[in-house]
mmCIF file with all atom_site columns, C-alpha atoms in Angstrom:
data_model
loop_
_atom_site.group_PDB
_atom_site.id
_atom_site.type_symbol
_atom_site.label_atom_id
_atom_site.label_alt_id
_atom_site.label_comp_id
_atom_site.label_asym_id
_atom_site.label_entity_id
_atom_site.label_seq_id
_atom_site.pdbx_PDB_ins_code
_atom_site.Cartn_x
_atom_site.Cartn_y
_atom_site.Cartn_z
_atom_site.occupancy
_atom_site.B_iso_or_equiv
_atom_site.pdbx_formal_charge
_atom_site.auth_seq_id
_atom_site.auth_comp_id
_atom_site.auth_asym_id
_atom_site.auth_atom_id
_atom_site.pdbx_PDB_model_num
ATOM 1   C CA . MET A 1 1   ? -2.176  -6.040  -6.590  1.00 0.00 ? 1114 MET A CA 1
ATOM 2   C CA . GLN A 1 2   ? -2.553  -3.255  -9.236  1.00 0.00 ? 1115 GLN A CA 1
ATOM 3   C CA . ALA A 1 3   ? -1.132  -5.682  -11.854 1.00 0.00 ? 1116 ALA A CA 1
ATOM 4   C CA . ARG A 1 4   ? -3.629  -8.333  -10.885 1.00 0.00 ? 1117 ARG A CA 1
ATOM 5   C CA . TYR A 1 5   ? -6.660  -6.026  -10.775 1.00 0.00 ? 1118 TYR A CA 1
ATOM 6   C CA . LEU A 1 6   ? -5.588  -4.535  -14.350 1.00 0.00 ? 1119 LEU A CA 1
ATOM 7   C CA . ALA A 1 7   ? -5.105  -8.220  -15.742 1.00 0.00 ? 1120 ALA A CA 1
ATOM 8   C CA . MET A 1 8   ? -8.573  -9.046  -14.368 1.00 0.00 ? 1121 MET A CA 1
ATOM 9   C CA . VAL A 1 9   ? -10.064 -5.846  -16.076 1.00 0.00 ? 1122 VAL A CA 1
ATOM 10  C CA . TRP A 1 10  ? -8.489  -6.726  -19.264 1.00 0.00 ? 1123 TRP A CA 1
ATOM 11  C CA . ALA A 1 11  ? -9.504  -10.144 -19.348 1.00 0.00 ? 1124 ALA A CA 1
ATOM 12  C CA . GLY A 1 12  ? -13.170 -9.227  -18.666 1.00 0.00 ? 1125 GLY A CA 1
ATOM 13  C CA . GLN A 1 13  ? -13.245 -10.898 -15.439 1.00 0.00 ? 1126 GLN A CA 1
ATOM 14  C CA . ILE A 1 14  ? -14.246 -7.697  -13.482 1.00 0.00 ? 1127 ILE A CA 1
ATOM 15  C CA . ALA A 1 15  ? -15.502 -4.452  -14.666 1.00 0.00 ? 1128 ALA A CA 1
ATOM 16  C CA . LEU A 1 16  ? -14.227 -0.885  -14.015 1.00 0.00 ? 1129 LEU A CA 1
ATOM 17  C CA . PRO A 1 17  ? -16.467 1.372   -11.875 1.00 0.00 ? 1130 PRO A CA 1
ATOM 18  C CA . PRO A 1 18  ? -18.536 3.720   -13.971 1.00 0.00 ? 1131 PRO A CA 1
ATOM 19  C CA . GLU A 1 19  ? -16.692 6.821   -15.340 1.00 0.00 ? 1132 GLU A CA 1
ATOM 20  C CA . GLU A 1 20  ? -18.307 9.255   -13.165 1.00 0.00 ? 1133 GLU A CA 1
ATOM 21  C CA . GLU A 1 21  ? -17.321 7.297   -10.184 1.00 0.00 ? 1134 GLU A CA 1
ATOM 22  C CA . MET A 1 22  ? -13.715 7.076   -11.092 1.00 0.00 ? 1135 MET A CA 1
ATOM 23  C CA . ALA A 1 23  ? -13.558 10.712  -12.059 1.00 0.00 ? 1136 ALA A CA 1
ATOM 24  C CA . ARG A 1 24  ? -14.993 11.510  -8.550  1.00 0.00 ? 1137 ARG A CA 1
ATOM 25  C CA . ASP A 1 25  ? -12.358 9.382   -6.802  1.00 0.00 ? 1138 ASP A CA 1
ATOM 26  C CA . ALA A 1 26  ? -9.698  10.823  -8.816  1.00 0.00 ? 1139 ALA A CA 1
ATOM 27  C CA . ALA A 1 27  ? -10.784 14.486  -7.997  1.00 0.00 ? 1140 ALA A CA 1
ATOM 28  C CA . VAL A 1 28  ? -10.954 13.523  -4.176  1.00 0.00 ? 1141 VAL A CA 1
ATOM 29  C CA . TRP A 1 29  ? -7.326  11.852  -4.441  1.00 0.00 ? 1142 TRP A CA 1
ATOM 30  C CA . GLU A 1 30  ? -6.055  15.027  -6.279  1.00 0.00 ? 1143 GLU A CA 1
ATOM 31  C CA . LYS A 1 31  ? -7.491  17.353  -3.635  1.00 0.00 ? 1144 LYS A CA 1
ATOM 32  C CA . GLN A 1 32  ? -5.978  15.432  -0.803  1.00 0.00 ? 1145 GLN A CA 1
ATOM 33  C CA . GLN A 1 33  ? -2.626  15.592  -2.744  1.00 0.00 ? 1146 GLN A CA 1
ATOM 34  C CA . GLU A 1 34  ? -2.510  19.413  -3.322  1.00 0.00 ? 1147 GLU A CA 1
ATOM 35  C CA . ALA A 1 35  ? -0.392  20.135  -0.302  1.00 0.00 ? 1148 ALA A CA 1
ATOM 36  C CA . LEU A 1 36  ? 2.425   17.845  -1.546  1.00 0.00 ? 1149 LEU A CA 1
ATOM 37  C CA . PRO A 1 37  ? 5.148   18.917  -4.010  1.00 0.00 ? 1150 PRO A CA 1
ATOM 38  C CA . ASP A 1 38  ? 4.512   17.127  -7.470  1.00 0.00 ? 1151 ASP A CA 1
ATOM 39  C CA . LYS A 1 39  ? 7.387   14.852  -6.903  1.00 0.00 ? 1152 LYS A CA 1
ATOM 40  C CA . TYR A 1 40  ? 5.538   13.196  -4.329  1.00 0.00 ? 1153 TYR A CA 1
ATOM 41  C CA . PHE A 1 41  ? 2.168   12.960  -5.875  1.00 0.00 ? 1154 PHE A CA 1
ATOM 42  C CA . HIS A 1 42  ? 2.544   9.073   -6.153  1.00 0.00 ? 1155 HIS A CA 1
ATOM 43  C CA . LEU A 1 43  ? 3.264   8.562   -2.484  1.00 0.00 ? 1156 LEU A CA 1
ATOM 44  C CA . MET A 1 44  ? 0.517   7.055   -0.419  1.00 0.00 ? 1157 MET A CA 1
ATOM 45  C CA . GLY A 1 45  ? 1.952   6.964   3.045   1.00 0.00 ? 1158 GLY A CA 1
ATOM 46  C CA . GLY A 1 46  ? -0.417  5.311   5.463   1.00 0.00 ? 1159 GLY A CA 1
ATOM 47  C CA . GLY A 1 47  ? -3.219  4.926   2.923   1.00 0.00 ? 1160 GLY A CA 1
ATOM 48  C CA . GLN A 1 48  ? -1.089  2.305   0.974   1.00 0.00 ? 1161 GLN A CA 1
ATOM 49  C CA . PHE A 1 49  ? -2.523  -0.786  2.758   1.00 0.00 ? 1162 PHE A CA 1
ATOM 50  C CA . GLY A 1 50  ? -6.110  0.346   2.778   1.00 0.00 ? 1163 GLY A CA 1
ATOM 51  C CA . TYR A 1 51  ? -5.813  0.828   -1.137  1.00 0.00 ? 1164 TYR A CA 1
ATOM 52  C CA . ASN A 1 52  ? -4.045  -2.644  -1.294  1.00 0.00 ? 1165 ASN A CA 1
ATOM 53  C CA . ASP A 1 53  ? -6.969  -4.089  0.643   1.00 0.00 ? 1166 ASP A CA 1
ATOM 54  C CA . ASP A 1 54  ? -9.517  -2.487  -1.614  1.00 0.00 ? 1167 ASP A CA 1
ATOM 55  C CA . LEU A 1 55  ? -7.887  -3.805  -4.572  1.00 0.00 ? 1168 LEU A CA 1
ATOM 56  C CA . ALA A 1 56  ? -7.612  -7.355  -3.028  1.00 0.00 ? 1169 ALA A CA 1
ATOM 57  C CA . ARG A 1 57  ? -11.398 -7.119  -2.275  1.00 0.00 ? 1170 ARG A CA 1
ATOM 58  C CA . LEU A 1 58  ? -12.085 -6.113  -5.824  1.00 0.00 ? 1171 LEU A CA 1
ATOM 59  C CA . CYS A 1 59  ? -9.957  -9.119  -7.308  1.00 0.00 ? 1172 CYS A CA 1
ATOM 60  C CA . SER A 1 60  ? -11.734 -11.460 -4.668  1.00 0.00 ? 1173 SER A CA 1
ATOM 61  C CA . VAL A 1 61  ? -8.180  -12.497 -3.007  1.00 0.00 ? 1174 VAL A CA 1
ATOM 62  C CA . ALA A 1 62  ? -7.051  -12.237 0.474   1.00 0.00 ? 1175 ALA A CA 1
ATOM 63  C CA . PRO A 1 63  ? -5.544  -8.978  1.722   1.00 0.00 ? 1176 PRO A CA 1
ATOM 64  C CA . LEU A 1 64  ? -1.884  -8.710  2.567   1.00 0.00 ? 1177 LEU A CA 1
ATOM 65  C CA . PRO A 1 65  ? -1.085  -10.308 5.955   1.00 0.00 ? 1178 PRO A CA 1
ATOM 66  C CA . ALA A 1 66  ? -0.639  -8.312  9.085   1.00 0.00 ? 1179 ALA A CA 1
ATOM 67  C CA . TRP A 1 67  ? 3.000   -9.151  9.351   1.00 0.00 ? 1180 TRP A CA 1
ATOM 68  C CA . ARG A 1 68  ? 3.652   -7.642  6.169   1.00 0.00 ? 1181 ARG A CA 1
ATOM 69  C CA . LYS A 1 69  ? 2.161   -4.378  7.308   1.00 0.00 ? 1182 LYS A CA 1
ATOM 70  C CA . ARG A 1 70  ? 4.237   -4.387  10.381  1.00 0.00 ? 1183 ARG A CA 1
ATOM 71  C CA . MET A 1 71  ? 7.252   -5.013  8.512   1.00 0.00 ? 1184 MET A CA 1
ATOM 72  C CA . TYR A 1 72  ? 6.631   -2.114  6.248   1.00 0.00 ? 1185 TYR A CA 1
ATOM 73  C CA . ALA A 1 73  ? 6.090   0.116   9.429   1.00 0.00 ? 1186 ALA A CA 1
ATOM 74  C CA . ASP A 1 74  ? 9.309   -1.115  11.014  1.00 0.00 ? 1187 ASP A CA 1
ATOM 75  C CA . CYS A 1 75  ? 11.285  -0.378  7.914   1.00 0.00 ? 1188 CYS A CA 1
ATOM 76  C CA . SER A 1 76  ? 9.818   3.228   7.457   1.00 0.00 ? 1189 SER A CA 1
ATOM 77  C CA . ARG A 1 77  ? 10.586  3.920   11.020  1.00 0.00 ? 1190 ARG A CA 1
ATOM 78  C CA . ASN A 1 78  ? 14.212  2.761   10.258  1.00 0.00 ? 1191 ASN A CA 1
ATOM 79  C CA . LYS A 1 79  ? 14.342  4.711   7.197   1.00 0.00 ? 1192 LYS A CA 1
ATOM 80  C CA . ARG A 1 80  ? 13.478  7.933   8.894   1.00 0.00 ? 1193 ARG A CA 1
ATOM 81  C CA . ALA A 1 81  ? 15.842  7.430   11.856  1.00 0.00 ? 1194 ALA A CA 1
ATOM 82  C CA . PHE A 1 82  ? 18.733  6.000   9.993   1.00 0.00 ? 1195 PHE A CA 1
ATOM 83  C CA . PRO A 1 83  ? 18.298  7.287   6.453   1.00 0.00 ? 1196 PRO A CA 1
ATOM 84  C CA . ASP A 1 84  ? 21.986  6.409   5.120   1.00 0.00 ? 1197 ASP A CA 1
ATOM 85  C CA . THR A 1 85  ? 21.998  2.896   6.765   1.00 0.00 ? 1198 THR A CA 1
ATOM 86  C CA . TYR A 1 86  ? 18.340  1.732   7.227   1.00 0.00 ? 1199 TYR A CA 1
ATOM 87  C CA . ARG A 1 87  ? 18.859  -1.174  4.674   1.00 0.00 ? 1200 ARG A CA 1
ATOM 88  C CA . ASP A 1 88  ? 21.727  -2.493  7.023   1.00 0.00 ? 1201 ASP A CA 1
ATOM 89  C CA . VAL A 1 89  ? 19.380  -2.474  10.014  1.00 0.00 ? 1202 VAL A CA 1
ATOM 90  C CA . PRO A 1 90  ? 18.047  -6.178  10.649  1.00 0.00 ? 1203 PRO A CA 1
ATOM 91  C CA . LEU A 1 91  ? 14.345  -6.595  10.811  1.00 0.00 ? 1204 LEU A CA 1
ATOM 92  C CA . PRO A 1 92  ? 12.737  -9.717  12.688  1.00 0.00 ? 1205 PRO A CA 1
ATOM 93  C CA . SER A 1 93  ? 11.820  -12.618 10.557  1.00 0.00 ? 1206 SER A CA 1
ATOM 94  C CA . VAL A 1 94  ? 8.446   -13.272 9.239   1.00 0.00 ? 1207 VAL A CA 1
ATOM 95  C CA . GLN A 1 95  ? 7.935   -15.842 11.606  1.00 0.00 ? 1208 GLN A CA 1
ATOM 96  C CA . ASP A 1 96  ? 8.849   -13.414 14.556  1.00 0.00 ? 1209 ASP A CA 1
ATOM 97  C CA . TYR A 1 97  ? 6.306   -11.032 13.087  1.00 0.00 ? 1210 TYR A CA 1
ATOM 98  C CA . MET A 1 98  ? 3.749   -13.594 12.897  1.00 0.00 ? 1211 MET A CA 1
ATOM 99  C CA . ALA A 1 99  ? 4.460   -14.802 16.591  1.00 0.00 ? 1212 ALA A CA 1
ATOM 100 C CA . ALA A 1 100 ? 4.218   -11.183 17.997  1.00 0.00 ? 1213 ALA A CA 1
ATOM 101 C CA . ILE A 1 101 ? 0.821   -10.579 16.057  1.00 0.00 ? 1214 ILE A CA 1
ATOM 102 C CA . ASP A 1 102 ? -0.446  -14.076 17.483  1.00 0.00 ? 1215 ASP A CA 1
ATOM 103 C CA . ALA A 1 103 ? 0.820   -12.987 21.047  1.00 0.00 ? 1216 ALA A CA 1
ATOM 104 C CA . GLU A 1 104 ? -1.403  -9.801  20.801  1.00 0.00 ? 1217 GLU A CA 1
ATOM 105 C CA . SER A 1 105 ? -4.523  -11.356 19.920  1.00 0.00 ? 1218 SER A CA 1
#
């Protein structure tokens, strides 16, 4: 999504926000990240999908589907619970995620 946004800016299809707004947003972000060690500065945690949704809106494309967010959450849980083997823990299929989300609606 970031690459799409940047490509659209470079192509002149969308404009960057005013410099003052970007500086203000960067200052807010840096303030939120102060408690983290520098090596984790790039991590967004639970804010990643909101950020992705904002970029999708700016690019006039659909946000990531709900199943992808659910899959990410499951993978993250597995990573914390089984740090050495989480890649080997099977996850449901995309169709299973979609069916579960549909059943909840």
